[in-house]
GROMACS .gro file of C-alpha atoms in nm:
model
  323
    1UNK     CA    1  -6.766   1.402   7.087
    2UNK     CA    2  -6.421   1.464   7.190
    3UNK     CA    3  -6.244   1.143   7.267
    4UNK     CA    4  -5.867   1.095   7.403
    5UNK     CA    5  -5.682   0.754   7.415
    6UNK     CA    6  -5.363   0.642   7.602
    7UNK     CA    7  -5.214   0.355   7.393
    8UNK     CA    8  -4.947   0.162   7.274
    9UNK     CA    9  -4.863  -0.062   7.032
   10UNK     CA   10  -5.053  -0.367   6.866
   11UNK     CA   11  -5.334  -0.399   7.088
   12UNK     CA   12  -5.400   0.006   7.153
   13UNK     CA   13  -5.328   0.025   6.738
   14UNK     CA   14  -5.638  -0.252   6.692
   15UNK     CA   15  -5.872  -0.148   6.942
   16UNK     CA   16  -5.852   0.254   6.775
   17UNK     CA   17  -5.943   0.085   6.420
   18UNK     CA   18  -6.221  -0.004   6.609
   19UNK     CA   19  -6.312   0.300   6.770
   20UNK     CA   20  -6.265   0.529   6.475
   21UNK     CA   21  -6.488   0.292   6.277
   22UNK     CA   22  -6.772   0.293   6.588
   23UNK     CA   23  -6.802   0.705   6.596
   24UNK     CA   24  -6.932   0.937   6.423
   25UNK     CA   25  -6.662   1.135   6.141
   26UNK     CA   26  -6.744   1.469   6.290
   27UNK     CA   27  -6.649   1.284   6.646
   28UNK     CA   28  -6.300   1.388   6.727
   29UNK     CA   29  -6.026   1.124   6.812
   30UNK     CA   30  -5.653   1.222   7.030
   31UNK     CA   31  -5.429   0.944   7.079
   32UNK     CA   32  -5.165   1.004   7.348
   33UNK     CA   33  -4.857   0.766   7.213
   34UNK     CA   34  -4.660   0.554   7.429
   35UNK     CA   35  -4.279   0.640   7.320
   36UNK     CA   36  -4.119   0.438   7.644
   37UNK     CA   37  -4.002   0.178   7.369
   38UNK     CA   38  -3.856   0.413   7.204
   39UNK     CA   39  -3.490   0.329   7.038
   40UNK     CA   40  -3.194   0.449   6.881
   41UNK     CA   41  -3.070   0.194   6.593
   42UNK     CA   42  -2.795   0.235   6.328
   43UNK     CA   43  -2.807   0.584   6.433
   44UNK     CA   44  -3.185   0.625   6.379
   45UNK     CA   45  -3.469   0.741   6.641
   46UNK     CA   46  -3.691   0.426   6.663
   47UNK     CA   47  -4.084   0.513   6.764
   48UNK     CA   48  -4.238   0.117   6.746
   49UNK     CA   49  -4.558   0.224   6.929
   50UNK     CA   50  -4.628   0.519   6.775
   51UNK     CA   51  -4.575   0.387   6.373
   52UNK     CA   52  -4.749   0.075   6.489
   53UNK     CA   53  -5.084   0.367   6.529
   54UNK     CA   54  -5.010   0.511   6.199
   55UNK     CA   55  -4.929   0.252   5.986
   56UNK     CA   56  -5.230   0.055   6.145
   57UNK     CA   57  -5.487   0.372   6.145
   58UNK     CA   58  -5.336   0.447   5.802
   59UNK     CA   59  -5.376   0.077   5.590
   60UNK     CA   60  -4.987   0.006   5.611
   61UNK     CA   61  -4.958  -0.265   5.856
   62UNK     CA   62  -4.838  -0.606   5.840
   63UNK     CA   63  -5.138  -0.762   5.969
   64UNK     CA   64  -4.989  -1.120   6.122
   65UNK     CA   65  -4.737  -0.924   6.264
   66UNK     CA   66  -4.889  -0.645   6.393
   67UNK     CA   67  -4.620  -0.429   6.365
   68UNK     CA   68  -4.403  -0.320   6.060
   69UNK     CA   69  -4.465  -0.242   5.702
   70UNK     CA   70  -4.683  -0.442   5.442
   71UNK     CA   71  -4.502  -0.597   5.154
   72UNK     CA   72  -4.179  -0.538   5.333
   73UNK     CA   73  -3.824  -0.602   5.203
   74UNK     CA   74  -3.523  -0.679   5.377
   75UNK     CA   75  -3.207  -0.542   5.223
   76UNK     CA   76  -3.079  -0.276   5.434
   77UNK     CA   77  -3.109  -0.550   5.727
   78UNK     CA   78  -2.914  -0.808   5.544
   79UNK     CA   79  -2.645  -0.530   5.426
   80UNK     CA   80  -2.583  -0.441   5.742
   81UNK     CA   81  -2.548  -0.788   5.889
   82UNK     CA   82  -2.264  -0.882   5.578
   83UNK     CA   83  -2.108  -0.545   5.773
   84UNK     CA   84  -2.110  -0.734   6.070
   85UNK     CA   85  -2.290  -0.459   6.240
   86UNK     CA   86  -2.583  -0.574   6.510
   87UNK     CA   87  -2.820  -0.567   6.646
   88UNK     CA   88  -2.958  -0.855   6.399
   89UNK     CA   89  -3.228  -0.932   6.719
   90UNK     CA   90  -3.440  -0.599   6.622
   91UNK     CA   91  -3.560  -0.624   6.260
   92UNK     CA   92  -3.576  -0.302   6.033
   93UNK     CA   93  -3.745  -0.344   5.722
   94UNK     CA   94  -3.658  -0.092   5.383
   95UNK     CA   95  -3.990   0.041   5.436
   96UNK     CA   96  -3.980   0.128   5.780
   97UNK     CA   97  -3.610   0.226   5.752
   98UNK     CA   98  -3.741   0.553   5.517
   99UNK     CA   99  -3.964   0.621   5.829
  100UNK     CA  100  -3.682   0.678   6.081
  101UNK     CA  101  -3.433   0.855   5.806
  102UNK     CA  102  -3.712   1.125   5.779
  103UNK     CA  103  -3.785   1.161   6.216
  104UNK     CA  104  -3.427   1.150   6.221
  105UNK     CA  105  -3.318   1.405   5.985
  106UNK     CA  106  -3.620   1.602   6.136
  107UNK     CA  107  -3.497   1.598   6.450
  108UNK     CA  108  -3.173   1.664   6.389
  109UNK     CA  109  -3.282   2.015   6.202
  110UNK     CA  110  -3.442   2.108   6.560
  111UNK     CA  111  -3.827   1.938   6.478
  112UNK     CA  112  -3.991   1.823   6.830
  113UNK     CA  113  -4.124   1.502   6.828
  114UNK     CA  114  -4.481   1.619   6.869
  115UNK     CA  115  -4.406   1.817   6.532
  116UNK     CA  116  -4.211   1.514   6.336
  117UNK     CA  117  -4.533   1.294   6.414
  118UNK     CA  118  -4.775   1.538   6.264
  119UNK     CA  119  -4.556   1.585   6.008
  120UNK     CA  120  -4.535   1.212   5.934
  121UNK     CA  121  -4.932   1.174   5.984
  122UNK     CA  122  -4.987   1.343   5.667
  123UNK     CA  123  -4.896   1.085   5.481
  124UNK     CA  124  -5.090   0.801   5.618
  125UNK     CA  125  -5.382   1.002   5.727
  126UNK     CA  126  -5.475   0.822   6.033
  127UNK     CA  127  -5.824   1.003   6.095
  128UNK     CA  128  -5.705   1.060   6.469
  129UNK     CA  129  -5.418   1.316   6.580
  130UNK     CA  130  -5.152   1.177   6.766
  131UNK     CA  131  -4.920   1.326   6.999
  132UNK     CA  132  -4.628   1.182   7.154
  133UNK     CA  133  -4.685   1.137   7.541
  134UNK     CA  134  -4.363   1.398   7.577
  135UNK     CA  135  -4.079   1.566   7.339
  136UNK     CA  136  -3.833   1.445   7.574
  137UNK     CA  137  -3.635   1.151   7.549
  138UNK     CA  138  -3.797   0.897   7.794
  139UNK     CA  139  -3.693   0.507   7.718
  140UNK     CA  140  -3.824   0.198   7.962
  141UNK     CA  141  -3.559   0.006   8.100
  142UNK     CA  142  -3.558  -0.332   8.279
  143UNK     CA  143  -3.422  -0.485   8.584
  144UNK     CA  144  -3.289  -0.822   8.517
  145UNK     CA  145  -3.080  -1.110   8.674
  146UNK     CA  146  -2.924  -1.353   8.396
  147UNK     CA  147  -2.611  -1.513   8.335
  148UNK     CA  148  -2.431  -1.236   8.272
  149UNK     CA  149  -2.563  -1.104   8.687
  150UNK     CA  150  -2.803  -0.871   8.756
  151UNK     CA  151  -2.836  -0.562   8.513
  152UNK     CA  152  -3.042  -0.359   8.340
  153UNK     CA  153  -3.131  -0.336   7.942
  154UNK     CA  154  -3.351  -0.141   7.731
  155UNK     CA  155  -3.705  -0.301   7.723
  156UNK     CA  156  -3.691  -0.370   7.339
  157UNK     CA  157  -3.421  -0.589   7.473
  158UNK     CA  158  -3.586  -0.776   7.709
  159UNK     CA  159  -3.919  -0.797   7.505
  160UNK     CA  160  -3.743  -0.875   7.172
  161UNK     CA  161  -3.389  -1.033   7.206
  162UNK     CA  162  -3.475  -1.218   7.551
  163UNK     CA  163  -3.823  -1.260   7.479
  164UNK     CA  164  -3.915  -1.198   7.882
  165UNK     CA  165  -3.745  -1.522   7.931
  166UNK     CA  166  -3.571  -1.374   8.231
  167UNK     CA  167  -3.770  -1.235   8.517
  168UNK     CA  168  -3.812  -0.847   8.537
  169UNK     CA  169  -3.763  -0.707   8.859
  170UNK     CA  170  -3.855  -0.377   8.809
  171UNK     CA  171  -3.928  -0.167   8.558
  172UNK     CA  172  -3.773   0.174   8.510
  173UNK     CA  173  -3.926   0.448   8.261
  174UNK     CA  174  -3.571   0.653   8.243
  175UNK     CA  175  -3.590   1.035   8.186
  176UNK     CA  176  -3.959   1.000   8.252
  177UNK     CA  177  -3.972   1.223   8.595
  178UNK     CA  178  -3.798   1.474   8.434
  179UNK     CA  179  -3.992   1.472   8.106
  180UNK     CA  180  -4.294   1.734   8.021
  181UNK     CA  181  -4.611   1.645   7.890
  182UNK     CA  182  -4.580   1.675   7.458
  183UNK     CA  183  -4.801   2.015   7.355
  184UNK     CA  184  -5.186   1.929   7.369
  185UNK     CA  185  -5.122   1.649   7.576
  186UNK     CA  186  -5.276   1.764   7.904
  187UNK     CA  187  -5.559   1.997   7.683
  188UNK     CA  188  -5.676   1.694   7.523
  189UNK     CA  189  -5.706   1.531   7.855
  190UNK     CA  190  -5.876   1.795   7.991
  191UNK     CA  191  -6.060   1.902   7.696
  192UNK     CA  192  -6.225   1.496   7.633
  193UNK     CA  193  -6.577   1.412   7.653
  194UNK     CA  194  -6.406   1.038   7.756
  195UNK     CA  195  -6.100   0.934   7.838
  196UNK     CA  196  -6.003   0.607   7.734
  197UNK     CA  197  -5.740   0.350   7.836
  198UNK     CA  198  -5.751   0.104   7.556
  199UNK     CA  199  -5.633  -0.316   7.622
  200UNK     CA  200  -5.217  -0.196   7.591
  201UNK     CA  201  -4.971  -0.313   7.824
  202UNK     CA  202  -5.070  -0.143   8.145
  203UNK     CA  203  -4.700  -0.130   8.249
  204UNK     CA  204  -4.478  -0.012   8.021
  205UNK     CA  205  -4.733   0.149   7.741
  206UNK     CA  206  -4.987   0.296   7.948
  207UNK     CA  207  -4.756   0.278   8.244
  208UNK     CA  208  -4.516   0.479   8.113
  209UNK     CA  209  -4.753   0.759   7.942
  210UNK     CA  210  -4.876   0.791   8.340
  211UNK     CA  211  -4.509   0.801   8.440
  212UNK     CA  212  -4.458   1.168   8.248
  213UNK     CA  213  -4.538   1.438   8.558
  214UNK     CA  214  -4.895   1.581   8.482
  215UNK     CA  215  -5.058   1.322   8.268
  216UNK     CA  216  -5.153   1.100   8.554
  217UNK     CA  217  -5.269   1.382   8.723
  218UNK     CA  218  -5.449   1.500   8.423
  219UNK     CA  219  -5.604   1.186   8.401
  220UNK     CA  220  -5.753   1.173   8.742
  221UNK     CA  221  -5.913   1.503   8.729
  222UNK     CA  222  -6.050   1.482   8.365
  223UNK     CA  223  -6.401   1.609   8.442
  224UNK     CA  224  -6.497   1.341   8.140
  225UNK     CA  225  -6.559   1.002   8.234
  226UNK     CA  226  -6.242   0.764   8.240
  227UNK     CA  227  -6.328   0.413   8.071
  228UNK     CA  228  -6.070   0.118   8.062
  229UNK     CA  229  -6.082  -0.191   7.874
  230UNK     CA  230  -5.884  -0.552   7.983
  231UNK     CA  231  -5.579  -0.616   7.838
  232UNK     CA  232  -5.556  -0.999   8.023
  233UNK     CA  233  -5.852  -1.229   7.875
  234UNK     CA  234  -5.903  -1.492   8.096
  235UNK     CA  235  -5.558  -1.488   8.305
  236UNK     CA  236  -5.360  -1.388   8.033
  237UNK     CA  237  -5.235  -1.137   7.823
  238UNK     CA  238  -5.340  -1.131   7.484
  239UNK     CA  239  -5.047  -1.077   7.294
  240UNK     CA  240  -4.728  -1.082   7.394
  241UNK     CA  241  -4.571  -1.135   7.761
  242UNK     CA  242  -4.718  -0.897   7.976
  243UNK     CA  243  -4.761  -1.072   8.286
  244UNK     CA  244  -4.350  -1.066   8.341
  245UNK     CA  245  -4.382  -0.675   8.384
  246UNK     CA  246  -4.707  -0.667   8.568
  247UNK     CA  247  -4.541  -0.940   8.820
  248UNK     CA  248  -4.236  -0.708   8.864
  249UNK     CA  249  -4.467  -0.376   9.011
  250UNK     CA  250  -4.632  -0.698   9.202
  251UNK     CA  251  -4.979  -0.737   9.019
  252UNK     CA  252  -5.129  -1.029   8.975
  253UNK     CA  253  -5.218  -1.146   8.608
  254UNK     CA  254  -5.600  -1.111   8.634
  255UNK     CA  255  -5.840  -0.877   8.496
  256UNK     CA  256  -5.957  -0.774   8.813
  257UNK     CA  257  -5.611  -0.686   8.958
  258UNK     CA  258  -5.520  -0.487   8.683
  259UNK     CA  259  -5.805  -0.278   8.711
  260UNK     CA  260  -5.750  -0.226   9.104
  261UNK     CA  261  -5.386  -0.114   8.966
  262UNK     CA  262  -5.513   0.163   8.791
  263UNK     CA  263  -5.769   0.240   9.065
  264UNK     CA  264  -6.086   0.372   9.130
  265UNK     CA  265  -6.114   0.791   9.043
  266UNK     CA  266  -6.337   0.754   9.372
  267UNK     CA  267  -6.068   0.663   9.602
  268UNK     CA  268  -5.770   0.886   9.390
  269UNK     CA  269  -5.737   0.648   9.128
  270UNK     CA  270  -5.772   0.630   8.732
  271UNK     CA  271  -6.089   0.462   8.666
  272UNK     CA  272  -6.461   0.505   8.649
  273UNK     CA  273  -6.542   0.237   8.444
  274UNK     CA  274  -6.394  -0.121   8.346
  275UNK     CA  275  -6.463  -0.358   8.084
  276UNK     CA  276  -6.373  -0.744   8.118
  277UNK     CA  277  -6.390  -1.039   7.881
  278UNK     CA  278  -6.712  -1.241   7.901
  279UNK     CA  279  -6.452  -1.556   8.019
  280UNK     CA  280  -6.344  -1.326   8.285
  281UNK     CA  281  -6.748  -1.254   8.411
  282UNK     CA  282  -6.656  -1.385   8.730
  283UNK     CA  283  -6.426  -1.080   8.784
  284UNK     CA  284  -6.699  -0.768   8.784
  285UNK     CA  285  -6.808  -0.847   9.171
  286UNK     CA  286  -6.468  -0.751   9.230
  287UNK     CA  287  -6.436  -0.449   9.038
  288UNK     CA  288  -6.758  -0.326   9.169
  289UNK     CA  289  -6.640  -0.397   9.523
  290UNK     CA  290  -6.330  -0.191   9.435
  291UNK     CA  291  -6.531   0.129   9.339
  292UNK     CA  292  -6.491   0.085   8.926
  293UNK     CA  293  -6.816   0.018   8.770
  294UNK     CA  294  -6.738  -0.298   8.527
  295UNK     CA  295  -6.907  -0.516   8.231
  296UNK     CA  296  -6.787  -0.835   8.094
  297UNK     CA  297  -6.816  -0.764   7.713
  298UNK     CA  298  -6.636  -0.989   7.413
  299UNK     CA  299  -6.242  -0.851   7.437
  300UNK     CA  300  -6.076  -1.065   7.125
  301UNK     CA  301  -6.057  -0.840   6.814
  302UNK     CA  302  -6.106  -1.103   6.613
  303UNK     CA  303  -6.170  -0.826   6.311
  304UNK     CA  304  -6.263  -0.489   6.252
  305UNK     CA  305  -6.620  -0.552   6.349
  306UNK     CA  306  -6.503  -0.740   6.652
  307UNK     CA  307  -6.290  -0.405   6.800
  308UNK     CA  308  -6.546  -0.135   6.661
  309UNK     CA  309  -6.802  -0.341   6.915
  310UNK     CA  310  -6.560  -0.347   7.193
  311UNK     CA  311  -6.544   0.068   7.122
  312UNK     CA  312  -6.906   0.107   7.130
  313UNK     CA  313  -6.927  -0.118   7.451
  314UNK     CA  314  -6.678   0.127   7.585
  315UNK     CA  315  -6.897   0.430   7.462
  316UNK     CA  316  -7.198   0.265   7.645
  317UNK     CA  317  -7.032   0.224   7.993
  318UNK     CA  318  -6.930   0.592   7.944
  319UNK     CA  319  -7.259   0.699   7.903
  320UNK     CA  320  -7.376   0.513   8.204
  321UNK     CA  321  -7.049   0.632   8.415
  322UNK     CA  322  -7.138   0.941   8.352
  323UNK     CA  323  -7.505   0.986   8.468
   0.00000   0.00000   0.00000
């Protein structure tokens, strides 16, 4: 089986532990990277979304956090702070800091970004091959009103240093319309025996893969079946804050609504199939009624186990999509 995922960080990262554990090794796994939070720091191209899949996939991830090396160290950080030199709101651990010197330096000799990833995959072996959603530099900015009067920062900012304190009012994947799909991006798409849209941030991660021109597209016509799981467990977001994005493109923080945001392939949408916490049961009538076949399945990756059932409840509404 061919299998391609959209994802993006912590939650996308968890739930493909759990897939690659619930297939077979011969099964083939694609995993289309979110780099929307992408960042330059201290001079350094920043990919959170896509190390968060390799150092996850490949047994280096802090495990509280999510994100970030194991056993990390923080000297670099602290040098630069005695420097006086910022931003001391995003944290960059030694570890992770040898990361970025090598995409960096790689880029800089005239390396693509799908190429640097690859290149950086054969370290940590992730047992899926991921691809940057494009080579181009796309980053995901946000609309905000503070003190300082309306204005617009780089999502990291507004996820990390404001913490979504501040209301977004709209969200805006820069570079993205003129960006091209990354090399085997749209083949893997089209190439899939499933399509998979994993519980990430349906605005800016798998928002902002859709926002490249041809991947939405690709998505819609995959002639595999197109399964989604719930990122909101019973009216809110797993991790982190995403109901401040999803209430600035004006969806509601339900798993119902989020799956009538991505649409039903029937009626020129994204989905064939949608999968909903068992607390959010109560949703599925309206999923159905919205064309999107849907099952309320246990959505907390608790553990390994926990996620690899959540990928073969995915597999199984697949199957049934499909017939």
């Amino acid at each position: 089986m061919r299998i391609t995922a959209l994802a993006g960080g912590i939650g996308g990262a968890r739930f493909l532990r759990g897939l690659r554990a619930a297939v077979s090794p011969s099964d083939e796994i694609t995993v289309i990277g979110n780099t929307g939070d992408d960042i330059h720091l201290y001079g350094l191209k920043v990919c959170p979304d896509l190390d968060t899949v390799m150092y996850t996939l490949g047994d280096g991830i802090h495990e509280e956090q999510g994100w970030g090396r194991r056993d990390e160290t923080w000297s670099i950080k602290e040098e630069m702070k005695a420097y006086g030199v910022g931003p001391e709101w995003f944290g960059l651990g030694d570890r992770d800091f040898a990361t970025h010197l090598v995409r960096t330096q790689m880029i800089d000799a005239g390396y693509p970004l799908s190429a640097v990833t690859e290149a950086l995959c054969t370290r940590w072996k992730p047992g899926v091959r991921l691809l940057p959603m494009s080579d181009d530099r796309v980053e995901t900015h946000v609309r905000i009103t503070d003190a300082d009067g309306p204005r617009v920062v780089h999502f990291q900012e507004y996820w990390v240093r404001l913490h979504a304190a501040v209301d977004a009012e709209a969200i805006i994947p820069v570079g993205a319309d003129a960006a091209k799909p990354a090399p085997g991006v749209l083949e893997a798409i089209a190439g899939a025996d499933l399509v998979l849209l994993p519980p990430s941030n349906p605005v800016v991660s798998i928002g902002s893969i859709l926002a490249v021109p041809g991947i939405r597209e690709a998505v819609a016509g995959a002639s595999a079946p197109v399964v989604g799981l719930s990122p909101i467990v019973g009216g809110a977001p797993v991790r982190g804050m995403a109901d401040k994005v999803l209430a600035a493109v004006g969806v509601e923080t339900s798993a119902a609504a989020v799956a009538e945001h991505y649409g039903s392939r029937a009626s020129g949408g994204l989905l064939d199939g949608w999968l909903v916490d068992t607390s959010d049961a109560a949703a599925v009538a309206a999923v159905e009624a919205a064309g999107i076949v849907c099952r309320a399945v246990p959505l907390l990756m608790t553990d390994l186990d926990a996620a690899a059932e959540m990928a073969r409840a995915a597999l199984e509404l697949a199957a049934e999509v499909a017939k």
